[in-house]
Short mmCIF file of C-alpha atoms (C1' of nucleotides) in Angstrom, two decimals:
data_model
loop_
_atom_site.label_atom_id
_atom_site.label_comp_id
_atom_site.label_asym_id
_atom_site.label_seq_id
_atom_site.Cartn_x
_atom_site.Cartn_y
_atom_site.Cartn_z
CA MET A 1 0.12 0.22 -0.02
CA THR A 2 1.06 3.57 -0.81
CA ALA A 3 0.44 4.36 2.79
CA ARG A 4 -1.04 7.84 1.91
CA THR A 5 -1.33 10.13 5.04
CA GLN A 6 -5.03 10.48 5.38
CA GLU A 7 -6.82 12.28 2.55
CA SER A 8 -9.28 15.17 3.84
CA PRO A 9 -12.57 13.56 4.51
CA GLU A 10 -14.85 13.20 1.57
CA THR A 11 -17.52 15.84 0.72
CA GLY A 12 -20.27 15.76 -1.66
CA SER A 13 -18.63 17.60 -4.39
CA SER A 14 -15.37 15.68 -4.06
CA ARG A 15 -17.35 12.30 -4.10
CA ILE A 16 -19.23 13.46 -7.38
CA TYR A 17 -15.92 14.38 -8.84
CA ALA A 18 -14.32 11.10 -8.25
CA ILE A 19 -17.36 9.24 -9.75
CA LEU A 20 -17.55 11.56 -12.74
CA ARG A 21 -14.08 11.30 -13.39
CA LYS A 22 -14.07 7.38 -13.39
CA GLU A 23 -17.15 7.43 -15.77
CA LEU A 24 -15.46 10.00 -18.15
CA LEU A 25 -12.53 7.91 -18.33
CA SER A 26 -14.32 4.58 -18.76
CA GLY A 27 -16.18 6.01 -21.86
CA HIS A 28 -19.61 6.12 -19.84
CA PHE A 29 -20.32 9.07 -21.72
CA ALA A 30 -20.21 9.60 -25.48
CA ALA A 31 -17.65 12.19 -26.71
CA GLY A 32 -19.20 15.31 -27.59
CA GLU A 33 -22.13 14.85 -25.55
CA LYS A 34 -23.86 17.42 -23.40
CA LEU A 35 -24.21 16.92 -19.87
CA ALA A 36 -27.91 17.20 -18.30
CA ILE A 37 -27.24 18.37 -15.11
CA ASN A 38 -30.56 17.68 -13.69
CA ALA A 39 -30.33 14.17 -14.79
CA LEU A 40 -27.06 13.98 -13.08
CA ARG A 41 -28.52 15.61 -10.08
CA GLU A 42 -31.07 12.98 -9.79
CA ARG A 43 -28.77 10.06 -10.61
CA TYR A 44 -26.53 10.94 -7.93
CA GLN A 45 -28.74 12.23 -5.56
CA VAL A 46 -26.97 15.59 -4.86
CA GLY A 47 -27.98 19.14 -5.06
CA LEU A 48 -26.95 21.35 -7.73
CA SER A 49 -24.07 22.94 -5.81
CA PRO A 50 -21.79 20.17 -5.11
CA LEU A 51 -22.52 18.68 -8.62
CA ARG A 52 -21.63 22.16 -10.32
CA GLU A 53 -18.72 22.59 -8.38
CA ALA A 54 -17.38 18.98 -9.54
CA LEU A 55 -18.03 19.69 -13.09
CA ASN A 56 -16.23 22.83 -12.75
CA ARG A 57 -13.21 21.21 -11.50
CA LEU A 58 -13.45 18.48 -14.23
CA ALA A 59 -13.59 21.38 -16.79
CA ALA A 60 -10.39 23.01 -15.28
CA TYR A 61 -8.74 19.69 -15.45
CA GLY A 62 -9.49 18.96 -18.97
CA LEU A 63 -12.10 16.12 -18.78
CA LEU A 64 -15.06 18.44 -19.71
CA VAL A 65 -15.45 21.61 -21.78
CA GLN A 66 -17.28 24.32 -20.03
CA GLU A 67 -19.16 26.85 -22.21
CA ASN A 68 -20.47 29.81 -20.40
CA GLN A 69 -24.16 29.86 -20.34
CA ARG A 70 -24.21 26.33 -22.18
CA GLY A 71 -23.13 24.22 -19.54
CA PHE A 72 -20.78 21.21 -19.91
CA ARG A 73 -19.84 18.86 -22.28
CA VAL A 74 -17.71 16.12 -22.84
CA PRO A 75 -14.68 16.93 -25.29
CA ALA A 76 -14.72 15.56 -28.78
CA LEU A 77 -12.11 12.86 -29.64
CA ARG A 78 -9.89 13.95 -32.22
CA ARG A 79 -6.86 11.84 -34.12
CA GLU A 80 -4.63 14.89 -33.63
CA GLU A 81 -5.23 15.14 -29.86
CA LEU A 82 -4.40 11.61 -29.48
CA GLU A 83 -0.97 12.05 -31.24
CA ASP A 84 -0.50 15.20 -29.23
CA ILE A 85 -1.16 13.30 -26.01
CA THR A 86 1.22 10.49 -27.14
CA ARG A 87 4.00 12.58 -28.19
CA LEU A 88 3.81 14.34 -24.93
CA ARG A 89 3.60 11.08 -22.90
CA LEU A 90 6.64 9.82 -24.66
CA GLU A 91 8.58 12.81 -23.66
CA LEU A 92 7.26 13.41 -20.04
CA GLU A 93 7.24 9.88 -19.09
CA GLY A 94 10.68 8.87 -20.78
CA MET A 95 12.07 12.01 -18.75
CA ALA A 96 10.36 10.78 -15.66
CA LEU A 97 11.23 7.41 -15.76
CA GLU A 98 14.87 8.37 -16.19
CA GLN A 99 14.92 10.32 -13.02
CA ALA A 100 12.96 7.81 -11.16
CA ILE A 101 15.37 5.16 -12.05
CA GLU A 102 18.20 7.50 -10.86
CA GLN A 103 16.59 8.56 -7.66
CA GLY A 104 14.58 5.78 -6.46
CA ASP A 105 15.55 3.94 -3.14
CA ALA A 106 15.13 0.63 -1.85
CA ASP A 107 11.32 1.29 -0.80
CA TRP A 108 10.59 2.44 -4.30
CA GLU A 109 11.97 -1.14 -5.48
CA ALA A 110 9.92 -2.85 -2.83
CA GLU A 111 6.74 -1.03 -4.11
CA LEU A 112 7.23 -1.38 -7.60
CA LEU A 113 7.79 -4.93 -7.37
CA ALA A 114 4.54 -5.28 -5.17
CA ALA A 115 2.71 -3.09 -7.65
CA ALA A 116 3.88 -5.25 -10.44
CA HIS A 117 2.69 -8.18 -8.72
CA ARG A 118 -0.80 -7.02 -8.04
CA LEU A 119 -1.00 -6.29 -11.83
CA LYS A 120 0.31 -9.41 -12.84
CA ARG A 121 -2.23 -11.38 -11.04
CA ALA A 122 -4.90 -9.29 -12.33
CA ASP A 123 -3.45 -9.70 -15.78
CA ALA A 124 -3.83 -13.45 -15.27
CA SER A 125 -7.70 -13.24 -14.77
CA THR A 126 -9.77 -13.15 -17.82
CA GLU A 127 -11.87 -10.39 -16.60
CA ARG A 128 -10.40 -6.83 -16.75
CA GLY A 129 -12.60 -4.71 -14.66
CA GLU A 130 -12.17 -1.61 -12.73
CA GLU A 131 -10.03 -3.35 -10.36
CA TRP A 132 -7.42 -3.92 -13.11
CA GLU A 133 -7.85 -0.39 -14.24
CA ARG A 134 -6.88 0.80 -10.76
CA LEU A 135 -3.82 -1.58 -10.56
CA HIS A 136 -2.69 -0.68 -14.01
CA THR A 137 -2.83 3.10 -13.15
CA GLN A 138 -1.15 2.46 -9.72
CA PHE A 139 1.69 0.29 -11.33
CA HIS A 140 2.32 3.23 -13.81
CA ARG A 141 2.28 5.85 -11.11
CA THR A 142 4.68 4.05 -8.88
CA LEU A 143 7.26 3.53 -11.70
CA VAL A 144 7.72 7.27 -12.02
CA ALA A 145 6.78 8.34 -8.54
CA PRO A 146 10.44 9.01 -7.36
CA CYS A 147 11.23 11.29 -10.44
CA GLY A 148 11.54 14.26 -7.99
CA SER A 149 8.97 16.50 -9.80
CA GLN A 150 5.47 16.88 -8.47
CA TRP A 151 4.71 19.06 -11.49
CA LEU A 152 5.91 16.51 -13.93
CA LEU A 153 4.01 13.80 -11.96
CA ARG A 154 0.83 15.88 -12.27
CA PHE A 155 1.13 16.37 -15.90
CA ILE A 156 1.87 12.94 -16.59
CA GLU A 157 -1.38 12.02 -14.57
CA GLN A 158 -3.54 14.34 -16.42
CA LEU A 159 -2.09 13.08 -19.74
CA HIS A 160 -2.88 9.50 -18.61
CA ASP A 161 -6.50 10.42 -17.95
CA GLN A 162 -6.66 11.98 -21.38
CA PHE A 163 -5.01 8.98 -22.99
CA ASP A 164 -7.62 6.62 -21.10
CA ARG A 165 -10.40 8.16 -22.90
CA TYR A 166 -8.86 6.82 -26.29
CA ARG A 167 -7.54 3.47 -24.90
CA ARG A 168 -10.74 2.45 -23.48
CA LEU A 169 -12.78 2.73 -26.42
CA GLY A 170 -12.71 -0.81 -26.80
CA ALA A 171 -11.23 -4.24 -25.58
CA THR A 172 -7.72 -5.42 -26.36
CA LEU A 173 -6.92 -8.35 -28.16
CA ALA A 174 -5.42 -11.18 -26.01
CA SER A 175 -2.18 -11.42 -28.12
CA VAL A 176 -1.64 -7.56 -27.75
CA ARG A 177 -2.62 -7.71 -24.23
CA GLU A 178 -0.12 -10.33 -23.34
CA GLU A 179 2.61 -8.25 -24.77
CA LEU A 180 1.74 -5.06 -22.88
CA ASP A 181 1.60 -7.32 -19.61
CA GLU A 182 4.85 -8.58 -20.64
CA GLN A 183 6.41 -5.33 -20.97
CA HIS A 184 5.24 -4.39 -17.33
CA GLN A 185 7.49 -7.01 -15.89
CA GLN A 186 10.33 -6.11 -18.11
CA LEU A 187 10.00 -2.56 -16.97
CA VAL A 188 10.38 -3.57 -13.56
CA SER A 189 13.56 -5.75 -14.45
CA LEU A 190 15.16 -2.89 -16.19
CA ALA A 191 14.29 -0.36 -13.32
CA LEU A 192 15.70 -2.48 -10.81
CA ALA A 193 18.90 -3.02 -13.03
CA ARG A 194 18.86 0.66 -13.35
CA ASP A 195 19.24 0.46 -16.84
CA THR A 196 17.93 3.97 -17.91
CA VAL A 197 18.46 3.81 -21.52
CA ALA A 198 16.79 0.41 -22.04
CA ALA A 199 13.95 1.52 -19.74
CA ARG A 200 13.26 4.50 -21.43
CA ARG A 201 13.14 3.00 -24.88
CA LEU A 202 10.83 0.12 -23.43
CA ILE A 203 8.44 2.73 -21.90
CA GLU A 204 8.43 4.47 -25.26
CA ALA A 205 7.73 1.01 -26.90
CA HIS A 206 4.98 0.48 -24.59
CA VAL A 207 3.27 3.90 -25.12
CA THR A 208 3.47 3.56 -28.81
CA ILE A 209 1.78 0.29 -28.58
CA SER A 210 -0.87 1.49 -26.73
CA PHE A 211 -1.39 4.38 -28.92
CA GLU A 212 -1.40 2.37 -32.16
CA LEU A 213 -4.18 0.35 -30.33
CA ALA A 214 -6.12 3.34 -29.32
CA LEU A 215 -5.80 4.87 -32.74
CA LYS A 216 -7.30 1.81 -34.36
CA ARG A 217 -10.09 1.87 -32.04
CA PHE A 218 -10.70 5.54 -32.55
CA GLN A 219 -10.80 5.14 -36.23
CA ARG A 220 -13.24 2.36 -35.82
CA SER A 221 -15.53 4.49 -33.63
CA ALA A 222 -15.45 7.30 -35.89
CA MET B 1 -4.18 41.33 -32.12
CA THR B 2 -4.46 37.48 -31.77
CA ALA B 3 -7.88 37.59 -33.32
CA ARG B 4 -9.62 35.10 -31.05
CA THR B 5 -12.71 34.03 -32.26
CA GLN B 6 -15.43 35.28 -29.76
CA GLU B 7 -14.87 33.91 -26.27
CA SER B 8 -18.11 32.52 -24.57
CA PRO B 9 -19.97 35.40 -22.90
CA GLU B 10 -18.93 36.34 -19.43
CA THR B 11 -20.51 34.69 -16.53
CA GLY B 12 -20.22 35.78 -12.86
CA SER B 13 -18.14 32.64 -11.93
CA SER B 14 -16.01 33.06 -14.95
CA ARG B 15 -15.49 36.87 -14.06
CA ILE B 16 -14.53 36.06 -10.60
CA TYR B 17 -12.03 33.26 -11.71
CA ALA B 18 -10.15 35.62 -13.99
CA ILE B 19 -10.06 38.46 -11.25
CA LEU B 20 -9.00 36.06 -8.59
CA ARG B 21 -6.45 34.48 -10.93
CA LYS B 22 -4.80 37.82 -11.36
CA GLU B 23 -4.82 38.78 -7.91
CA LEU B 24 -3.17 35.26 -6.97
CA LEU B 25 -0.40 35.68 -9.70
CA SER B 26 0.40 39.28 -8.56
CA GLY B 27 0.88 38.29 -4.90
CA HIS B 28 -2.22 40.13 -3.69
CA PHE B 29 -2.94 37.28 -1.19
CA ALA B 30 -0.09 36.29 0.76
CA ALA B 31 1.30 32.52 0.47
CA GLY B 32 -0.34 30.06 2.77
CA GLU B 33 -3.10 32.51 3.82
CA LYS B 34 -6.54 31.12 4.14
CA LEU B 35 -9.24 32.48 1.81
CA ALA B 36 -12.17 33.94 3.77
CA ILE B 37 -14.93 33.28 1.42
CA ASN B 38 -17.63 35.70 3.16
CA ALA B 39 -14.81 38.41 2.60
CA LEU B 40 -14.44 37.52 -0.95
CA ARG B 41 -18.05 37.50 -1.59
CA GLU B 42 -18.63 40.78 -0.10
CA ARG B 43 -15.63 42.32 -1.76
CA TYR B 44 -16.62 41.12 -5.43
CA GLN B 45 -20.37 41.40 -4.54
CA VAL B 46 -21.26 37.77 -6.00
CA GLY B 47 -23.06 35.21 -4.34
CA LEU B 48 -21.66 32.16 -2.90
CA SER B 49 -22.18 29.66 -5.97
CA PRO B 50 -20.35 31.65 -8.26
CA LEU B 51 -17.53 32.13 -6.00
CA ARG B 52 -17.24 28.81 -4.92
CA GLU B 53 -17.13 27.55 -8.41
CA ALA B 54 -14.37 29.84 -9.42
CA LEU B 55 -12.32 28.71 -6.33
CA ASN B 56 -13.09 25.25 -7.43
CA ARG B 57 -11.67 25.73 -10.67
CA LEU B 58 -8.62 27.89 -9.42
CA ALA B 59 -7.77 24.52 -7.09
CA ALA B 60 -8.01 22.09 -9.95
CA TYR B 61 -5.63 24.54 -11.93
CA GLY B 62 -3.31 24.56 -8.99
CA LEU B 63 -3.42 28.41 -7.89
CA LEU B 64 -5.42 27.13 -4.86
CA VAL B 65 -5.23 24.25 -2.49
CA GLN B 66 -8.65 22.88 -1.33
CA GLU B 67 -8.93 20.88 1.90
CA ASN B 68 -12.41 19.32 2.22
CA GLN B 69 -14.60 20.93 5.01
CA ARG B 70 -11.67 23.72 5.63
CA GLY B 71 -12.18 25.68 2.51
CA PHE B 72 -9.43 27.15 0.11
CA ARG B 73 -6.05 28.49 0.97
CA VAL B 74 -3.10 30.10 -1.31
CA PRO B 75 -0.47 27.23 -1.58
CA ALA B 76 2.65 27.82 0.43
CA LEU B 77 5.80 28.97 -1.77
CA ARG B 78 8.61 26.66 -1.59
CA ARG B 79 12.11 26.71 -2.96
CA GLU B 80 12.15 23.02 -4.11
CA GLU B 81 8.94 23.89 -5.86
CA LEU B 82 10.43 26.77 -7.74
CA GLU B 83 13.45 24.75 -8.65
CA ASP B 84 10.74 22.24 -10.01
CA ILE B 85 8.79 24.32 -11.85
CA THR B 86 11.84 26.02 -13.38
CA ARG B 87 13.46 22.75 -14.66
CA LEU B 88 10.04 21.86 -16.45
CA ARG B 89 9.85 25.16 -17.88
CA LEU B 90 13.33 24.77 -19.31
CA GLU B 91 12.35 21.32 -20.72
CA LEU B 92 8.83 22.36 -22.06
CA GLU B 93 9.49 25.66 -23.35
CA GLY B 94 12.75 24.55 -25.08
CA MET B 95 10.86 21.84 -26.55
CA ALA B 96 7.87 23.95 -27.56
CA LEU B 97 10.16 26.87 -29.04
CA GLU B 98 12.16 24.25 -31.24
CA GLN B 99 9.01 22.80 -32.81
CA ALA B 100 7.58 26.52 -33.06
CA ILE B 101 10.44 27.51 -34.97
CA GLU B 102 10.18 24.52 -37.31
CA GLN B 103 6.64 24.86 -37.88
CA GLY B 104 5.79 28.79 -37.50
CA ASP B 105 4.26 30.45 -40.75
CA ALA B 106 4.81 34.04 -41.98
CA ASP B 107 1.84 34.91 -39.91
CA TRP B 108 3.75 33.98 -36.76
CA GLU B 109 6.54 35.88 -37.54
CA ALA B 110 4.38 39.07 -38.16
CA GLU B 111 2.54 38.36 -34.73
CA LEU B 112 5.83 38.01 -33.17
CA LEU B 113 7.33 40.94 -34.16
CA ALA B 114 4.09 42.79 -33.36
CA ALA B 115 3.97 41.25 -29.89
CA ALA B 116 7.90 42.00 -29.36
CA HIS B 117 7.30 45.77 -30.40
CA ARG B 118 4.37 46.30 -28.09
CA LEU B 119 6.55 44.75 -25.42
CA LYS B 120 9.57 47.08 -26.20
CA ARG B 121 7.26 50.03 -26.05
CA ALA B 122 6.20 49.00 -22.39
CA ASP B 123 9.81 48.11 -21.71
CA ALA B 124 10.69 51.70 -22.36
CA SER B 125 8.24 53.23 -20.00
CA THR B 126 9.43 53.30 -16.27
CA GLU B 127 6.20 51.95 -14.94
CA ARG B 128 5.77 48.15 -15.21
CA GLY B 129 2.00 47.84 -14.38
CA GLU B 130 -0.57 44.95 -15.27
CA GLU B 131 -0.29 46.08 -18.81
CA TRP B 132 3.27 45.15 -19.09
CA GLU B 133 2.54 41.91 -17.49
CA ARG B 134 -0.23 41.24 -19.93
CA LEU B 135 2.30 42.10 -23.12
CA HIS B 136 4.93 40.06 -21.40
CA THR B 137 2.82 37.04 -21.10
CA GLN B 138 1.35 37.59 -24.51
CA PHE B 139 4.98 37.67 -26.03
CA HIS B 140 5.99 34.34 -24.55
CA ARG B 141 2.59 33.08 -25.63
CA THR B 142 3.07 33.90 -29.29
CA LEU B 143 6.75 32.70 -29.44
CA VAL B 144 5.67 29.14 -28.73
CA ALA B 145 2.09 29.27 -30.18
CA PRO B 146 2.66 27.17 -33.28
CA CYS B 147 4.47 24.44 -31.56
CA GLY B 148 1.65 22.21 -32.54
CA SER B 149 0.81 20.75 -29.18
CA GLN B 150 -2.21 22.25 -27.49
CA TRP B 151 -1.42 20.16 -24.36
CA LEU B 152 2.08 21.30 -24.32
CA LEU B 153 0.90 24.93 -24.45
CA ARG B 154 -1.42 24.46 -21.85
CA PHE B 155 1.19 23.17 -19.39
CA ILE B 156 3.65 25.63 -20.20
CA GLU B 157 0.88 28.40 -19.46
CA GLN B 158 0.08 26.62 -16.23
CA LEU B 159 3.80 26.63 -15.32
CA HIS B 160 3.95 30.21 -16.09
CA ASP B 161 1.27 31.12 -13.88
CA GLN B 162 2.82 29.14 -11.14
CA PHE B 163 6.50 30.97 -11.91
CA ASP B 164 4.88 34.47 -11.71
CA ARG B 165 4.07 33.77 -8.26
CA TYR B 166 7.65 33.50 -7.44
CA ARG B 167 8.72 36.23 -10.15
CA ARG B 168 6.42 38.72 -8.75
CA LEU B 169 7.58 38.57 -5.21
CA GLY B 170 9.54 41.95 -5.91
CA ALA B 171 10.84 44.45 -8.18
CA THR B 172 13.58 43.89 -10.69
CA LEU B 173 16.98 45.87 -10.66
CA ALA B 174 17.01 48.07 -13.90
CA SER B 175 20.18 46.44 -14.85
CA VAL B 176 18.72 42.97 -14.92
CA ARG B 177 15.53 44.07 -16.40
CA GLU B 178 17.56 45.55 -19.41
CA GLU B 179 19.11 42.24 -19.96
CA LEU B 180 15.88 40.54 -20.08
CA ASP B 181 14.13 43.01 -22.30
CA GLU B 182 17.30 42.60 -24.58
CA GLN B 183 16.82 38.82 -24.65
CA HIS B 184 13.21 39.20 -25.86
CA GLN B 185 14.48 41.08 -28.73
CA GLN B 186 17.21 38.74 -29.48
CA LEU B 187 14.50 35.78 -29.16
CA VAL B 188 12.80 37.16 -32.07
CA SER B 189 16.04 37.44 -34.13
CA LEU B 190 16.82 33.96 -33.69
CA ALA B 191 13.09 32.87 -34.32
CA LEU B 192 13.03 34.74 -37.51
CA ALA B 193 16.39 33.15 -38.47
CA ARG B 194 15.21 29.73 -37.66
CA ASP B 195 18.22 29.16 -35.39
CA THR B 196 16.58 26.62 -33.19
CA VAL B 197 19.61 25.84 -31.43
CA ALA B 198 20.71 29.24 -30.30
CA ALA B 199 17.03 30.02 -29.51
CA ARG B 200 16.68 27.21 -27.46
CA ARG B 201 19.99 28.09 -25.76
CA LEU B 202 18.61 31.60 -25.17
CA ILE B 203 15.36 30.87 -23.80
CA GLU B 204 16.97 28.65 -21.44
CA ALA B 205 19.34 31.50 -20.24
CA HIS B 206 16.18 33.74 -20.15
CA VAL B 207 14.47 31.38 -17.91
CA THR B 208 17.51 30.72 -15.88
CA ILE B 209 18.10 34.46 -15.12
CA SER B 210 14.42 34.68 -14.19
CA PHE B 211 14.78 31.76 -11.90
CA GLU B 212 17.89 33.37 -10.17
CA LEU B 213 16.03 36.39 -9.52
CA ALA B 214 13.01 34.81 -8.28
CA LEU B 215 14.97 32.64 -5.92
CA LYS B 216 16.62 35.59 -4.31
CA ARG B 217 13.55 37.40 -3.90
CA PHE B 218 12.01 34.17 -2.27
CA GLN B 219 14.82 33.89 0.02
CA ARG B 220 14.58 37.33 1.01
CA SER B 221 10.84 37.01 1.52
CA ALA B 222 11.39 33.77 3.83
"C1'" DA C 1 -40.99 27.08 -49.25
"C1'" DT C 2 -37.84 30.25 -46.73
"C1'" DG C 3 -36.48 32.93 -43.35
"C1'" DA C 4 -37.42 36.25 -39.51
"C1'" DT C 5 -39.97 37.07 -35.16
"C1'" DT C 6 -41.49 35.94 -30.99
"C1'" DA C 7 -43.56 33.14 -27.41
"C1'" DA C 8 -42.92 29.19 -24.61
"C1'" DA C 9 -40.20 25.77 -22.72
"C1'" DA C 10 -35.84 24.25 -21.12
"C1'" DA C 11 -31.53 24.64 -19.08
"C1'" DA C 12 -27.68 27.20 -16.83
"C1'" DA C 13 -26.38 30.47 -13.44
"C1'" DT C 14 -27.14 32.69 -9.20
"C1'" DC C 15 -29.11 33.73 -4.66
"C1'" DG C 16 -30.51 33.37 0.22
"C1'" DA C 17 -31.27 30.17 3.76
"C1'" DT C 18 -30.19 25.89 6.06
"C1'" DT C 19 -27.46 22.15 7.40
"C1'" DA C 20 -23.08 20.02 8.79
"C1'" DT C 21 -18.60 20.48 10.24
"C1'" DT C 22 -14.82 22.62 12.31
"C1'" DG C 23 -12.40 25.76 15.34
"C1'" DT C 24 -12.45 28.10 19.88
"C1'" DG C 25 -12.57 29.32 24.74
"C1'" DG C 26 -13.97 28.16 29.34
"C1'" DC C 27 -14.70 24.95 32.75
"C1'" DG C 28 -13.82 20.97 35.70
"C1'" DG C 29 -10.96 17.28 37.04
"C1'" DA C 30 -6.64 15.14 37.37
"C1'" DT D 1 -0.62 23.64 35.59
"C1'" DC D 2 -2.34 20.61 32.07
"C1'" DC D 3 -5.32 18.03 29.66
"C1'" DG D 4 -9.87 16.38 28.10
"C1'" DC D 5 -14.74 17.49 27.60
"C1'" DC D 6 -18.37 20.40 26.16
"C1'" DA D 7 -21.18 24.28 24.43
"C1'" DC D 8 -20.63 27.97 21.48
"C1'" DA D 9 -19.28 30.70 17.60
"C1'" DA D 10 -17.47 30.69 13.07
"C1'" DT D 11 -17.01 28.69 8.79
"C1'" DA D 12 -17.84 25.21 4.99
"C1'" DA D 13 -21.03 22.84 2.43
"C1'" DT D 14 -25.21 22.08 0.66
"C1'" DC D 15 -30.36 22.73 -0.39
"C1'" DG D 16 -34.36 24.53 -2.86
"C1'" DA D 17 -36.02 28.35 -5.28
"C1'" DT D 18 -35.51 32.40 -8.34
"C1'" DT D 19 -33.48 34.77 -11.99
"C1'" DT D 20 -31.26 34.88 -16.49
"C1'" DT D 21 -30.10 33.03 -20.72
"C1'" DT D 22 -30.50 29.78 -24.28
"C1'" DT D 23 -32.91 26.65 -27.22
"C1'" DT D 24 -36.94 25.14 -29.61
"C1'" DA D 25 -41.34 25.84 -31.82
"C1'" DA D 26 -44.70 28.16 -33.82
"C1'" DT D 27 -46.47 32.13 -36.53
"C1'" DC D 28 -46.33 35.13 -39.95
"C1'" DA D 29 -44.53 38.00 -43.99
"C1'" DT D 30 -41.91 37.37 -48.19
#
DNA sequence: ATGATTAAAAAAATCGATTATTGTGGCGGA
DNA sequence: TCCGCCACAATAATCGATTTTTTTAATCAT
């Protein structure tokens, strides 16, 4: 466990934020869709204020588009944006991984092994639900965690979220899935071996494969 | 003029957001200060809802810290964060400038010259008010605008805002000020000459000088 | 038909009041 | 004196109702 020191107690607004974020990442809403606030209000059983506060946060974060006097909508998916997000992921995650490998300590190694193990167990099971998603996110987060830059981590996380909207457009073929799973294991090996060059190459390959997959799905859906 | 195509009409919430953002960048609030919502409500003559929505957005953007059930506070200033922000600025703005120089067209050249000219005129006058800040921001924005990555531009803007909280901690000596002004002109020359290598070196020097200045101010204020 | 005009409906934004939570100060007991 | 407990005050969060704006639909003139 990443032993976080006590998040601030949940509030209606933060609860809705977390729920909506998940649903936006999982593709529960259609791209470009306009959000019907009253329907949401009813669905989650909250008042307008906390709901609107959550929507405002999501818009500032980039998971919604806010048009004054016209409410909120789910951002469209565009091929060029997927390419943009991917290019930046390559740069930023490559950068972060190198620094993480240089700076990560023994605790990091332990946490990385743990995160990889949990993910591998989830890989094995045929079902890939929310739990796998959580573990997968957690693995990648752990991988770059000790890079030393809070802002870099923040941006990477934001890009991950954006990328997920494309990645989760459809299911993955078992063969590709295995390759990606395998890469997670190799990333751990290279990280523990402190092989920054090979690790960076691998994370770039990893992101690239995911990109190509997401691109195919996007084109199919368009 | 950058001829933006009609922003969506202003709303109470977006108005307050813009005002508070400016005030947060200019150092109007003390670092670490807790925001008294009722005082703000009175000061800007708005209701709670639009005010809180603006605060939520600012928190998601990183200009405020939100603690559930404890309202909002201005983030503390920390030396390591300034260093973090600066490191990332070096990477991201360097990257963006290279790409902008490769991809910028004739319109960009024209706009860049225009932005530089307006800034130079403002440099000349002894007073450096909000207007100079606006032109300065606009110059740097124009410089990297055609880099081709919306997300990169977004992150750079966000880092600029964060950096400003440190930069505007105090006034600049005339001598250093002149050097920075001079660099703006040189950046234009190098951009027009499509000298990516030298331009990147210069923007890095520019950011570094600003960093050293900001660091001194921070240490004095601490 | 087409396009402009406007009345009605729907939706977004805002307000003022209520509820829930946190912070504060006093009091009593160790 | 110091700590824990409680009541009270202050603040944050939420609610339901109201106001404003946009969207839709219908009417009329060209």
